[in-house]
Coordinates of C-alpha atoms and ligand atoms in Angstrom, one line a residue:
M62 CA -11.8 3.8 -2.0
S63 CA -13.8 4.7 -5.1
V64 CA -14.7 1.1 -5.8
Q65 CA -17.0 -1.0 -3.6
W66 CA -15.9 -4.6 -4.3
F67 CA -18.6 -7.1 -5.1
P68 CA -18.1 -10.4 -6.8
G69 CA -19.0 -9.0 -10.2
H70 CA -16.4 -6.2 -9.8
M71 CA -13.8 -8.7 -8.8
A72 CA -14.4 -10.9 -11.8
K73 CA -14.3 -7.8 -14.1
A74 CA -11.1 -6.5 -12.5
R75 CA -9.5 -10.0 -12.9
R76 CA -10.6 -10.2 -16.6
Q77 CA -9.2 -6.7 -17.3
I78 CA -5.8 -7.7 -15.9
E79 CA -5.7 -11.0 -17.6
E80 CA -6.3 -9.2 -20.9
K81 CA -3.4 -6.9 -20.3
L82 CA -1.1 -9.8 -19.2
K83 CA -1.0 -10.8 -22.9
L84 CA 0.6 -7.5 -23.8
I85 CA 3.4 -7.4 -21.3
D86 CA 6.6 -9.1 -20.1
L87 CA 6.6 -8.1 -16.5
V88 CA 4.1 -7.2 -13.7
I89 CA 5.0 -4.6 -11.2
E90 CA 3.0 -5.5 -8.1
L91 CA 2.6 -2.4 -5.9
L92 CA 2.0 -3.0 -2.2
D93 CA 1.9 -0.7 0.8
A94 CA 5.1 -1.1 2.7
R95 CA 3.2 -0.6 6.0
I96 CA 0.8 -3.5 5.3
P97 CA 2.3 -5.8 2.7
L98 CA -0.3 -8.5 3.6
A99 CA -3.5 -6.6 3.8
S100 CA -2.7 -4.6 0.7
R101 CA -2.0 -7.7 -1.3
N102 CA -4.7 -9.2 -3.5
P103 CA -5.7 -12.6 -2.1
M104 CA -5.8 -14.1 -5.6
I105 CA -2.7 -12.5 -7.0
D106 CA -0.8 -15.7 -7.8
Q107 CA -3.8 -17.2 -9.6
I108 CA -4.3 -14.0 -11.6
L109 CA -0.7 -13.5 -12.6
K110 CA 0.2 -17.2 -13.0
N111 CA 3.9 -17.4 -13.8
K112 CA 4.3 -13.9 -15.3
P113 CA 7.6 -12.5 -14.1
R114 CA 7.0 -10.1 -11.3
L115 CA 8.7 -7.3 -9.4
V116 CA 7.2 -6.4 -6.0
L117 CA 7.4 -2.7 -4.9
L118 CA 6.8 -1.8 -1.3
N119 CA 5.5 1.8 -1.8
K120 CA 5.1 4.5 0.8
A121 CA 8.3 3.2 2.4
D122 CA 8.8 6.7 3.7
L123 CA 5.9 6.1 6.1
A124 CA 6.9 2.5 7.1
D125 CA 9.3 1.4 9.8
P126 CA 12.6 0.9 7.9
E127 CA 13.7 -2.1 10.0
V128 CA 10.4 -3.9 9.4
T129 CA 10.6 -3.1 5.7
A130 CA 14.0 -4.6 5.5
R131 CA 12.6 -7.8 7.0
W132 CA 9.8 -7.8 4.5
V133 CA 12.4 -7.6 1.6
E134 CA 14.1 -10.7 3.0
A135 CA 10.8 -12.5 3.5
F136 CA 9.8 -11.9 -0.1
A137 CA 13.3 -13.0 -1.3
Q138 CA 12.7 -16.3 0.5
D139 CA 9.6 -16.7 -1.5
G140 CA 11.6 -16.1 -4.7
L141 CA 10.2 -12.6 -5.2
S142 CA 12.4 -9.5 -5.7
A143 CA 10.9 -6.7 -3.6
L144 CA 12.1 -3.1 -3.7
P145 CA 11.0 -0.4 -1.1
I146 CA 10.2 2.9 -2.9
D147 CA 8.5 6.2 -2.3
A148 CA 6.6 7.1 -5.4
S149 CA 5.7 10.6 -4.2
S150 CA 9.3 11.7 -3.7
G151 CA 10.7 9.4 -6.3
K152 CA 13.1 7.7 -3.9
E153 CA 14.4 4.4 -5.4
V154 CA 12.1 4.7 -8.4
A155 CA 15.2 4.8 -10.6
Q156 CA 15.9 1.2 -9.5
I157 CA 12.7 -0.1 -11.1
V158 CA 14.2 -0.4 -14.6
P159 CA 17.5 -2.1 -13.6
K160 CA 15.6 -4.5 -11.2
S161 CA 13.1 -5.4 -13.9
K162 CA 16.0 -6.1 -16.3
E163 CA 17.5 -8.4 -13.8
R164 CA 14.2 -10.1 -13.4
L165 CA 14.0 -10.7 -17.2
K166 CA 17.7 -11.4 -17.7
E167 CA 17.3 -15.1 -18.7
K168 CA 14.7 -14.4 -21.3
R169 CA 16.6 -11.5 -22.7
E170 CA 19.8 -13.5 -22.8
A171 CA 18.1 -16.3 -24.6
Q172 CA 16.8 -13.9 -27.2
L173 CA 20.2 -12.5 -27.7
R174 CA 21.6 -16.0 -28.3
K175 CA 19.1 -16.5 -31.0
G176 CA 20.2 -13.2 -32.6
I177 CA 17.0 -11.3 -31.5
N178 CA 17.6 -7.9 -30.1
P179 CA 15.2 -7.7 -27.1
R180 CA 12.7 -4.8 -27.4
A181 CA 11.9 -2.5 -24.5
M182 CA 10.4 -4.5 -21.6
R183 CA 6.7 -4.0 -21.4
A184 CA 5.3 -3.7 -17.9
L185 CA 1.9 -3.3 -16.1
I186 CA 1.5 -1.9 -12.7
V187 CA -1.2 -3.6 -10.5
G188 CA -2.4 -2.9 -7.0
I189 CA -5.3 -2.1 -4.7
P190 CA -6.9 1.4 -4.8
N191 CA -4.8 4.2 -3.1
V192 CA -1.6 2.2 -3.0
G193 CA 0.0 4.8 -5.3
K194 CA -0.3 3.4 -8.8
S195 CA -1.1 6.8 -10.5
T196 CA 1.6 8.5 -8.5
L197 CA 4.1 5.9 -9.6
I198 CA 3.0 6.0 -13.3
N199 CA 3.4 9.8 -13.3
R200 CA 6.7 9.6 -11.6
M201 CA 8.1 7.0 -14.1
A202 CA 6.6 8.9 -17.0
G203 CA 8.2 12.1 -15.7
R204 CA 4.9 13.9 -16.4
S205 CA 1.2 13.8 -15.4
I206 CA -0.8 11.1 -17.1
A207 CA -4.5 11.8 -16.8
A208 CA -5.8 8.3 -16.8
T209 CA -6.2 6.7 -13.4
G210 CA -7.3 3.1 -14.0
D211 CA -10.2 1.6 -15.8
R212 CA -13.6 3.1 -15.4
P213 CA -16.7 1.0 -15.9
G214 CA -18.2 1.6 -19.4
V215 CA -15.3 3.7 -20.6
T216 CA -13.1 2.0 -23.2
K217 CA -10.0 3.6 -24.2
A218 CA -7.0 2.6 -26.3
Q219 CA -4.1 1.3 -24.4
A220 CA -1.2 3.6 -24.5
W221 CA 2.4 2.9 -23.7
I222 CA 4.5 5.3 -21.7
K223 CA 8.2 5.2 -22.4
V224 CA 10.4 5.0 -19.3
G225 CA 13.9 5.7 -20.7
T226 CA 14.7 3.5 -23.7
E227 CA 14.4 0.2 -21.9
M228 CA 10.9 0.1 -20.6
E229 CA 7.4 0.8 -21.7
L230 CA 4.6 1.0 -19.2
L231 CA 0.9 0.6 -19.8
D232 CA -0.7 3.9 -18.9
T233 CA -3.7 2.3 -17.1
P234 CA -2.8 0.2 -14.1
G235 CA -4.6 -2.9 -13.0
I236 CA -6.8 -2.3 -10.0
L237 CA -7.2 -5.2 -7.6
W238 CA -9.2 -5.7 -4.5
P239 CA -7.6 -5.9 -1.1
K240 CA -8.0 -8.7 1.5
F241 CA -11.1 -8.5 3.5
E242 CA -10.7 -11.6 5.6
D243 CA -11.2 -10.3 9.0
E244 CA -11.7 -7.2 11.1
Q245 CA -8.1 -6.7 11.9
V246 CA -7.2 -6.6 8.2
G247 CA -10.0 -4.1 7.6
I248 CA -8.7 -1.9 10.4
R249 CA -5.1 -1.9 9.0
L250 CA -6.5 -1.0 5.6
A251 CA -8.5 1.8 7.1
A252 CA -5.7 3.0 9.5
T253 CA -3.4 3.5 6.5
G254 CA -6.0 5.2 4.4
A255 CA -6.4 2.3 1.9
I256 CA -10.2 2.3 2.5
K257 CA -12.3 5.3 3.4
D258 CA -13.2 6.1 6.9
E259 CA -16.9 6.0 6.1
I260 CA -16.7 2.3 5.6
L261 CA -15.7 1.7 9.2
N262 CA -16.4 3.9 12.1
V263 CA -13.6 6.4 12.6
E264 CA -13.5 6.0 16.3
D265 CA -13.2 2.2 16.0
I266 CA -10.3 2.6 13.6
A267 CA -8.6 5.1 15.9
F268 CA -9.2 2.9 19.0
H269 CA -7.6 -0.1 17.4
T270 CA -4.8 2.0 16.0
T271 CA -4.1 3.7 19.3
K272 CA -4.0 0.2 21.0
Y273 CA -1.5 -1.0 18.3
L274 CA 0.6 2.1 18.7
L275 CA 0.7 1.7 22.5
E276 CA 1.8 -1.9 22.1
H277 CA 4.4 -1.3 19.3
Y278 CA 5.4 2.3 19.1
P279 CA 4.6 3.9 22.5
D280 CA 7.5 6.4 22.4
M281 CA 6.2 7.9 19.2
L282 CA 2.8 8.6 20.8
K283 CA 4.4 9.9 23.9
E284 CA 6.6 12.3 22.0
R285 CA 4.2 13.5 19.5
Y286 CA 1.4 14.3 22.0
D287 CA 3.6 15.1 24.9
L288 CA 1.9 12.4 27.1
D289 CA 3.3 11.8 30.5
E290 CA 2.1 8.3 31.4
L291 CA 1.0 5.5 29.2
P292 CA -1.0 2.4 30.3
T293 CA 1.0 -0.7 30.9
V294 CA 0.6 -3.7 28.5
E295 CA -1.8 -5.4 31.0
Q296 CA -3.9 -2.2 31.2
L297 CA -4.3 -2.1 27.5
E298 CA -6.8 -4.9 27.7
E299 CA -9.2 -2.5 29.4
P300 CA -10.8 -0.4 26.7
D301 CA -11.2 2.6 29.0
Q302 CA -7.4 2.9 29.2
V303 CA -7.1 3.1 25.5
V304 CA -9.9 5.6 25.3
A305 CA -8.2 7.7 28.0
V306 CA -5.1 7.9 25.7
M307 CA -7.3 9.0 22.8
E308 CA -8.8 11.7 25.0
A309 CA -5.4 12.9 26.0
V310 CA -4.5 13.1 22.3
G311 CA -7.7 15.0 21.7
R312 CA -6.8 17.5 24.4
R313 CA -3.3 18.0 22.9
R314 CA -4.8 18.6 19.5
G315 CA -7.5 20.9 20.7
C316 CA -10.4 18.6 19.8
L317 CA -12.8 19.9 22.5
Q318 CA -16.5 20.4 22.5
A319 CA -18.9 22.5 24.6
G320 CA -18.1 22.1 28.3
G321 CA -14.4 21.4 27.6
M322 CA -15.0 17.6 27.0
V323 CA -12.9 15.9 24.3
N324 CA -14.7 15.4 21.0
L325 CA -13.6 11.8 20.4
E326 CA -14.6 11.8 16.8
K327 CA -12.4 14.8 16.1
A328 CA -9.6 13.4 18.2
S329 CA -9.8 10.2 16.2
Q330 CA -9.6 12.1 12.9
A331 CA -6.7 14.1 14.1
L332 CA -4.8 11.0 15.2
L333 CA -5.4 9.2 11.9
R334 CA -4.3 12.4 10.0
D335 CA -1.1 12.5 11.9
L336 CA -0.5 8.8 11.3
R337 CA -1.2 8.9 7.6
S338 CA 0.9 12.0 7.0
G339 CA 3.9 10.5 8.8
R340 CA 3.8 13.1 11.5
L341 CA 3.7 10.4 14.2
G342 CA 6.8 8.7 12.8
R343 CA 7.5 5.7 10.5
I344 CA 5.1 3.0 11.5
S345 CA 4.5 -0.5 10.1
F346 CA 1.3 -2.5 10.9
E347 CA 2.5 -5.9 9.8
T348 CA 5.6 -7.9 10.2
P349 CA 6.7 -11.0 8.3
Ligands
LIG102 P1 -3.8 4.8 -6.8 O1 -3.6 5.3 -8.2 O2 -3.2 3.5 -6.5 O3 -5.3 4.8 -6.4 O4 -3.1 5.8 -5.7 P2 -2.6 7.3 -5.9 O5 -1.4 7.4 -6.8 O6 -3.8 8.2 -6.2 O7 -2.1 7.6 -4.4 C1 -3.0 7.6 -3.3 C2 -2.4 8.5 -2.2 O8 -1.1 8.0 -1.8 C3 -2.1 9.9 -2.7 O9 -2.4 10.8 -1.6 C4 -0.6 9.9 -3.0 O10 -0.1 11.2 -2.9 C5 -0.2 9.0 -1.9 N1 1.1 8.4 -2.2 C6 1.5 7.7 -3.3 N2 2.7 7.2 -3.2 C7 3.2 7.6 -2.0 C8 4.4 7.4 -1.3 O11 5.4 6.7 -1.7 N3 4.5 8.0 0.0 C9 3.5 8.7 0.5 N4 3.7 9.2 1.7 N5 2.4 8.9 -0.1 C10 2.2 8.4 -1.3 P3 -3.7 11.6 -1.5 O12 -3.8 12.1 -0.1 O13 -4.9 10.8 -2.0 O14 -3.5 12.8 -2.5 P4 -2.4 13.9 -2.4 O15 -2.0 14.1 -1.0 O16 -1.3 13.5 -3.3 O17 -3.1 15.1 -2.9

């Protein structure tokens, strides 16, 4: 994460988004499909007020599809339309314009009744760092847009990117801070790569991640690293048991140090790399 969030930064980020809200019809709120809670800004409702909103669950290619489907239902129950997408491959990105139109249907119909021809919908993408905002903007623009968010001290004119004939997108996304409420949330953000490993200890992140995987996705671990036996649910309460699995992973991945001992730091990095690249399988860290 390039930005360390302090109260001053948060206030500035909020102000910048509030300024942009005046220019747009719709907010596209980008969340990480694997962690829709931890990747959601805690003040989002206060910041966006009643601006029409479309929620996108990005990186759906890395998330457990069954869990993602449950999230879509949960958002619908909250009155929010949520669409799982994969900005890097472009999967479902073509649905963004029709879904946005649906979201703004009433306003557009009212305009038509008054004889006003609605102009292209204007939208702003918002989300925490690393959630895929730039990737999505480039994907929707169909080309590479250099700008990646607001930089302190750099003012630049707002530019609109045409997405077909029906939508215009602000070229600079709104950058929001994630939740930081407790350690578990921090670990989920770190496990998915939303915050840099330097902020939390990599072995700690890998430890909690391994424990989570043993609880929720044991077969994926077993298969990927060709492990014979995994600890039982009760044994997971003993930290040594979890560390033993990390060591087994390290051995499989060739993370050894002098004397043939497993280098736990390297093993942790290897495990997290496998997880973040999807090589372990499709994994969600939060359920509705
Ligand atoms: P940001 O503007 O919100 O900060 O995020 P950005 O687009 O820079 O994306 C952050 C990382 O997430 C990038 O990987 C990007 O490729 C990846 N990403 C974005 N959308 C998706 C998606 O739908 N699925 C998957 N699997 N990954 C996605 P990176 O490792 O930082 O860079 P690179 O691998 O693209 O070089």
